[in-house]
CSV table of C-alpha atoms and ligand atoms in Angstrom, one decimal:
chain,number,residue,atom,x,y,z
A,27,UNK,CA,0.0,0.0,0.0
A,28,UNK,CA,1.3,3.4,-1.0
A,29,UNK,CA,1.8,5.8,2.0
A,30,UNK,CA,1.0,9.3,0.9
A,31,UNK,CA,3.1,11.3,3.4
A,32,UNK,CA,2.8,14.7,1.9
A,33,UNK,CA,1.1,16.9,-0.8
A,34,UNK,CA,1.7,20.4,-1.9
A,35,UNK,CA,-0.3,23.3,-3.2
A,36,UNK,CA,0.7,26.8,-4.3
A,37,UNK,CA,0.8,28.2,-0.8
A,38,UNK,CA,0.7,25.1,1.5
A,39,UNK,CA,2.5,22.0,2.5
A,40,UNK,CA,0.2,19.2,3.5
A,41,UNK,CA,2.5,17.2,5.7
A,42,UNK,CA,2.7,14.4,8.4
A,43,UNK,CA,1.8,15.4,11.9
A,44,UNK,CA,4.6,16.3,14.4
A,45,UNK,CA,4.4,16.0,18.1
A,46,UNK,CA,5.0,19.8,18.3
A,47,UNK,CA,1.7,20.4,16.4
A,48,UNK,CA,-0.2,19.5,19.5
A,49,UNK,CA,-0.1,22.9,21.2
A,50,UNK,CA,-1.6,24.7,18.3
A,51,UNK,CA,-3.9,21.9,17.3
A,52,UNK,CA,-5.3,21.7,20.8
A,53,UNK,CA,-5.8,25.5,20.9
A,54,UNK,CA,-7.7,25.3,17.6
A,55,UNK,CA,-9.9,22.5,18.8
A,56,UNK,CA,-10.6,24.2,22.1
A,57,UNK,CA,-11.9,27.3,20.4
A,58,UNK,CA,-15.7,27.4,20.5
A,59,UNK,CA,-15.8,29.4,17.3
A,60,UNK,CA,-14.0,26.6,15.4
A,61,UNK,CA,-16.1,23.9,17.1
A,62,UNK,CA,-19.4,25.8,16.6
A,63,UNK,CA,-20.9,23.1,14.4
A,64,UNK,CA,-19.6,20.1,16.5
A,65,UNK,CA,-21.0,18.9,19.8
A,66,UNK,CA,-18.3,20.5,21.9
A,67,UNK,CA,-14.8,22.0,21.9
A,68,UNK,CA,-12.1,19.4,22.6
A,69,UNK,CA,-9.8,19.1,25.7
A,70,UNK,CA,-6.1,18.9,25.2
A,71,UNK,CA,-6.3,15.1,25.9
A,72,UNK,CA,-9.1,14.7,23.3
A,73,UNK,CA,-7.0,16.6,20.7
A,74,UNK,CA,-4.0,14.4,21.4
A,75,UNK,CA,-6.2,11.3,21.0
A,76,UNK,CA,-7.5,12.7,17.7
A,77,UNK,CA,-3.9,13.1,16.4
A,78,UNK,CA,-3.3,9.5,17.5
A,79,UNK,CA,-6.3,8.3,15.5
A,80,UNK,CA,-5.2,10.3,12.5
A,81,UNK,CA,-1.8,8.7,12.6
A,82,UNK,CA,-3.5,5.3,12.9
A,83,UNK,CA,-5.6,6.0,9.9
A,84,UNK,CA,-2.4,6.8,7.8
A,85,UNK,CA,-0.8,3.6,9.0
A,86,UNK,CA,-3.8,1.5,8.1
A,87,UNK,CA,-4.9,3.0,4.8
A,88,UNK,CA,-2.0,5.1,3.5
A,89,UNK,CA,-3.9,8.4,3.6
A,90,UNK,CA,-5.7,10.5,6.2
A,91,UNK,CA,-6.0,14.2,7.2
A,92,UNK,CA,-2.7,16.0,6.6
A,93,UNK,CA,-1.4,18.8,8.8
A,94,UNK,CA,-1.4,22.1,6.9
A,95,UNK,CA,1.6,24.4,7.0
A,96,UNK,CA,1.8,27.8,5.3
A,97,UNK,CA,4.8,28.0,3.0
A,98,UNK,CA,5.3,31.7,3.7
A,99,UNK,CA,5.4,31.6,7.5
A,100,UNK,CA,5.9,27.9,8.3
A,101,UNK,CA,2.8,28.2,10.6
A,102,UNK,CA,0.6,25.1,11.3
A,103,UNK,CA,-2.9,26.2,10.4
A,104,UNK,CA,-5.1,23.1,10.7
A,105,UNK,CA,-5.9,20.0,8.6
A,106,UNK,CA,-7.4,18.8,5.4
A,107,UNK,CA,-7.6,15.3,4.1
A,108,UNK,CA,-9.4,12.0,3.6
A,109,UNK,CA,-11.0,9.7,6.1
A,110,UNK,CA,-13.0,6.5,5.8
A,111,UNK,CA,-16.4,7.4,7.2
A,112,UNK,CA,-16.5,5.8,10.7
A,113,UNK,CA,-20.2,5.3,11.1
A,114,UNK,CA,-22.9,3.5,9.1
A,115,UNK,CA,-25.3,5.5,6.8
A,116,UNK,CA,-27.0,4.9,3.5
A,117,UNK,CA,-24.0,6.4,1.7
A,118,UNK,CA,-21.3,4.3,3.5
A,119,UNK,CA,-18.7,2.8,3.0
A,120,UNK,CA,-17.3,6.0,1.7
A,121,UNK,CA,-14.2,8.2,1.8
A,122,UNK,CA,-14.8,11.7,3.2
A,123,UNK,CA,-12.9,14.9,2.6
A,124,UNK,CA,-12.7,17.1,5.7
A,125,UNK,CA,-11.1,20.3,6.8
A,126,UNK,CA,-10.6,22.4,10.0
A,127,UNK,CA,-8.5,25.6,10.1
A,128,UNK,CA,-7.6,28.0,12.8
A,129,UNK,CA,-9.7,31.2,12.5
A,130,UNK,CA,-6.8,33.6,11.9
A,131,UNK,CA,-6.3,31.7,8.6
A,132,UNK,CA,-10.0,31.8,7.4
A,133,UNK,CA,-11.1,33.9,4.5
A,134,UNK,CA,-7.8,33.4,2.6
A,135,UNK,CA,-8.8,30.5,0.4
A,136,UNK,CA,-6.5,28.0,2.2
A,137,UNK,CA,-9.2,25.4,2.9
A,138,UNK,CA,-10.3,25.3,-0.7
A,139,UNK,CA,-6.7,25.3,-2.0
A,140,UNK,CA,-5.8,22.3,0.3
A,141,UNK,CA,-9.0,20.5,-0.7
A,142,UNK,CA,-8.2,20.8,-4.4
A,143,UNK,CA,-4.8,19.2,-3.7
A,144,UNK,CA,-6.5,16.4,-1.7
A,145,UNK,CA,-9.1,15.7,-4.4
A,146,UNK,CA,-6.3,15.4,-6.9
A,147,UNK,CA,-4.6,12.9,-4.7
A,148,UNK,CA,-7.9,11.0,-4.2
A,149,UNK,CA,-8.6,10.6,-7.9
A,150,UNK,CA,-5.1,10.6,-9.4
A,151,UNK,CA,-3.0,8.7,-6.9
A,152,UNK,CA,-5.5,6.7,-4.9
A,153,UNK,CA,-7.8,6.0,-7.9
A,154,UNK,CA,-11.0,6.5,-5.8
A,155,UNK,CA,-14.2,6.5,-7.8
A,156,UNK,CA,-16.0,9.0,-5.5
A,157,UNK,CA,-15.4,11.3,-2.5
A,158,UNK,CA,-18.1,12.5,-0.1
A,159,UNK,CA,-18.3,15.4,2.3
A,160,UNK,CA,-21.0,16.2,4.9
A,161,UNK,CA,-21.6,18.7,7.6
A,162,UNK,CA,-24.4,20.1,9.7
A,163,UNK,CA,-26.9,21.9,7.4
A,164,UNK,CA,-26.1,25.0,9.6
A,165,UNK,CA,-22.4,25.0,8.6
A,166,UNK,CA,-22.5,27.3,5.6
A,167,UNK,CA,-18.7,28.0,5.5
A,168,UNK,CA,-18.0,24.3,5.1
A,169,UNK,CA,-20.6,23.9,2.4
A,170,UNK,CA,-19.0,26.8,0.5
A,171,UNK,CA,-15.7,24.9,0.4
A,172,UNK,CA,-17.6,21.8,-0.9
A,173,UNK,CA,-19.1,23.9,-3.7
A,174,UNK,CA,-15.8,25.7,-4.4
A,175,UNK,CA,-14.1,22.4,-5.2
A,176,UNK,CA,-16.9,21.2,-7.5
A,177,UNK,CA,-18.8,18.9,-5.2
A,178,UNK,CA,-22.6,18.5,-5.8
A,179,UNK,CA,-25.2,18.5,-3.1
A,180,UNK,CA,-27.0,15.1,-3.1
A,181,UNK,CA,-30.3,16.3,-1.7
A,182,UNK,CA,-31.7,12.8,-1.5
A,183,UNK,CA,-28.6,11.8,0.6
A,184,UNK,CA,-29.1,14.4,3.4
A,185,UNK,CA,-29.3,12.5,6.7
A,186,UNK,CA,-29.6,12.7,10.4
A,187,UNK,CA,-26.2,12.2,11.9
A,188,UNK,CA,-26.4,8.9,13.8
A,189,UNK,CA,-24.0,9.9,16.5
A,190,UNK,CA,-26.0,13.0,17.5
A,191,UNK,CA,-29.1,12.8,19.7
A,192,UNK,CA,-32.6,13.3,18.2
A,193,UNK,CA,-33.6,17.0,18.5
A,194,UNK,CA,-30.0,18.3,18.4
A,195,UNK,CA,-30.0,21.3,16.0
A,196,UNK,CA,-26.7,20.0,14.6
A,197,UNK,CA,-28.2,16.6,13.7
A,198,UNK,CA,-29.6,17.3,10.2
A,199,UNK,CA,-26.6,16.9,7.8
A,200,UNK,CA,-26.1,17.7,4.1
A,201,UNK,CA,-24.3,15.3,1.9
A,202,UNK,CA,-22.1,16.4,-1.0
A,203,UNK,CA,-20.4,14.1,-3.5
A,204,UNK,CA,-17.9,14.3,-6.3
A,205,UNK,CA,-17.1,11.5,-8.7
A,206,UNK,CA,-13.9,11.1,-10.6
A,207,UNK,CA,-15.7,12.0,-13.8
A,208,UNK,CA,-17.2,15.1,-12.3
A,209,UNK,CA,-13.8,16.1,-11.0
A,210,UNK,CA,-12.2,15.7,-14.5
A,211,UNK,CA,-15.1,17.7,-15.9
A,212,UNK,CA,-14.5,20.5,-13.4
A,213,UNK,CA,-10.8,20.6,-14.2
A,214,UNK,CA,-10.9,20.3,-18.0
A,215,UNK,CA,-14.5,21.1,-18.9
B,305,COA,C1,-14.9,25.5,7.0
B,305,COA,C2,-13.6,26.3,7.0
B,305,COA,C3,-12.4,25.4,6.7
B,305,COA,C4,-13.7,27.3,5.8
B,305,COA,O1,-12.6,28.2,5.8
B,305,COA,P1,-12.6,29.4,4.7
B,305,COA,O2,-11.3,30.1,5.0
B,305,COA,O3,-13.8,30.2,4.8
B,305,COA,O4,-12.6,28.6,3.3
B,305,COA,P2,-11.8,28.9,2.0
B,305,COA,O5,-10.4,28.5,2.2
B,305,COA,O6,-12.5,28.3,0.9
B,305,COA,O7,-11.8,30.5,1.9
B,305,COA,C5,-12.8,31.0,1.2
B,305,COA,C6,-12.9,32.5,1.5
B,305,COA,O8,-11.6,33.1,1.4
B,305,COA,C7,-11.7,34.2,0.4
B,305,COA,N1,-10.4,34.2,-0.3
B,305,COA,C8,-9.5,35.2,-0.1
B,305,COA,N2,-8.4,34.9,-0.9
B,305,COA,C9,-8.7,33.8,-1.6
B,305,COA,C10,-8.0,33.0,-2.5
B,305,COA,N3,-6.8,33.3,-2.9
B,305,COA,N4,-8.6,31.9,-3.0
B,305,COA,C11,-9.9,31.6,-2.7
B,305,COA,N5,-10.6,32.3,-1.7
B,305,COA,C12,-10.0,33.4,-1.2
B,305,COA,C13,-12.9,33.9,-0.4
B,305,COA,O9,-13.5,35.1,-0.9
B,305,COA,C14,-13.8,33.3,0.7
B,305,COA,O10,-14.4,34.3,1.5
B,305,COA,P3,-16.0,34.4,1.8
B,305,COA,O11,-16.3,33.1,2.6
B,305,COA,O12,-16.1,35.6,2.6
B,305,COA,O13,-16.6,34.4,0.5
B,305,COA,C15,-13.5,27.1,8.3
B,305,COA,O14,-14.6,27.9,8.4
B,305,COA,C16,-13.3,26.2,9.5
B,305,COA,O15,-12.2,25.7,9.7
B,305,COA,N6,-14.4,26.0,10.2
B,305,COA,C17,-14.4,25.3,11.5
B,305,COA,C18,-14.2,23.8,11.3
B,305,COA,C19,-15.4,23.2,10.5
B,305,COA,O16,-16.5,23.6,10.6
B,305,COA,N7,-15.0,22.3,9.6
B,305,COA,C20,-15.9,21.6,8.7
B,305,COA,C21,-16.6,20.5,9.4
B,305,COA,S1,-17.5,19.5,8.4
């Protein structure tokens, strides 16, 4: 199995996680603004455990969510990458594209830029047929990234997140998809 250690875009390195990322990663995941569309901010221990699970995903499947580093400053700014969906739903098994950035790096196009590099990897190197993405229907910034990279809203695929309790306002989720053919169409018309 090919281990995809790093990717690159114009302004970013998508690289393996370092132990020294924990401080900034934990600060990002403890920020209520960043975690507004998740059940709760994460403690430092939960963030450390998440990095452990990410490393485990890379070890098992060869891909995962990469740490994002700005080329101009060398700063760690968050993550973007691919994960096997960990719960059962009508659209699973599936590979999900996901992103989370620290707020001081929002509004600069970094999430979309990283996501383009990740989609290229998914279709060119990993030869996946399809990638999905989902988020709370309230999370419009994330849906904008999905739209920016050519993903299509699968209205019939919208679902109630099975790991959130009934009645939770975050439970209704939108489902977006992109196939390899749609990605090629977006790139080359
Ligand atoms: C979702 C999230 C990654 C989006 O970040 P973002 O910075 O808004 O997304 P993008 O990288 O696509 O940037 C787009 C914005 O940058 C602007 N921009 C500036 N320079 C740009 C450039 N060179 N290229 C593209 N966009 C640029 C765009 O105009 C756009 O701004 P707008 O939203 O005001 O229209 C961010 O809000 C986040 O981390 N949220 C918390 C975690 C989360 O909810 N993750 C998703 C869970 S499913």
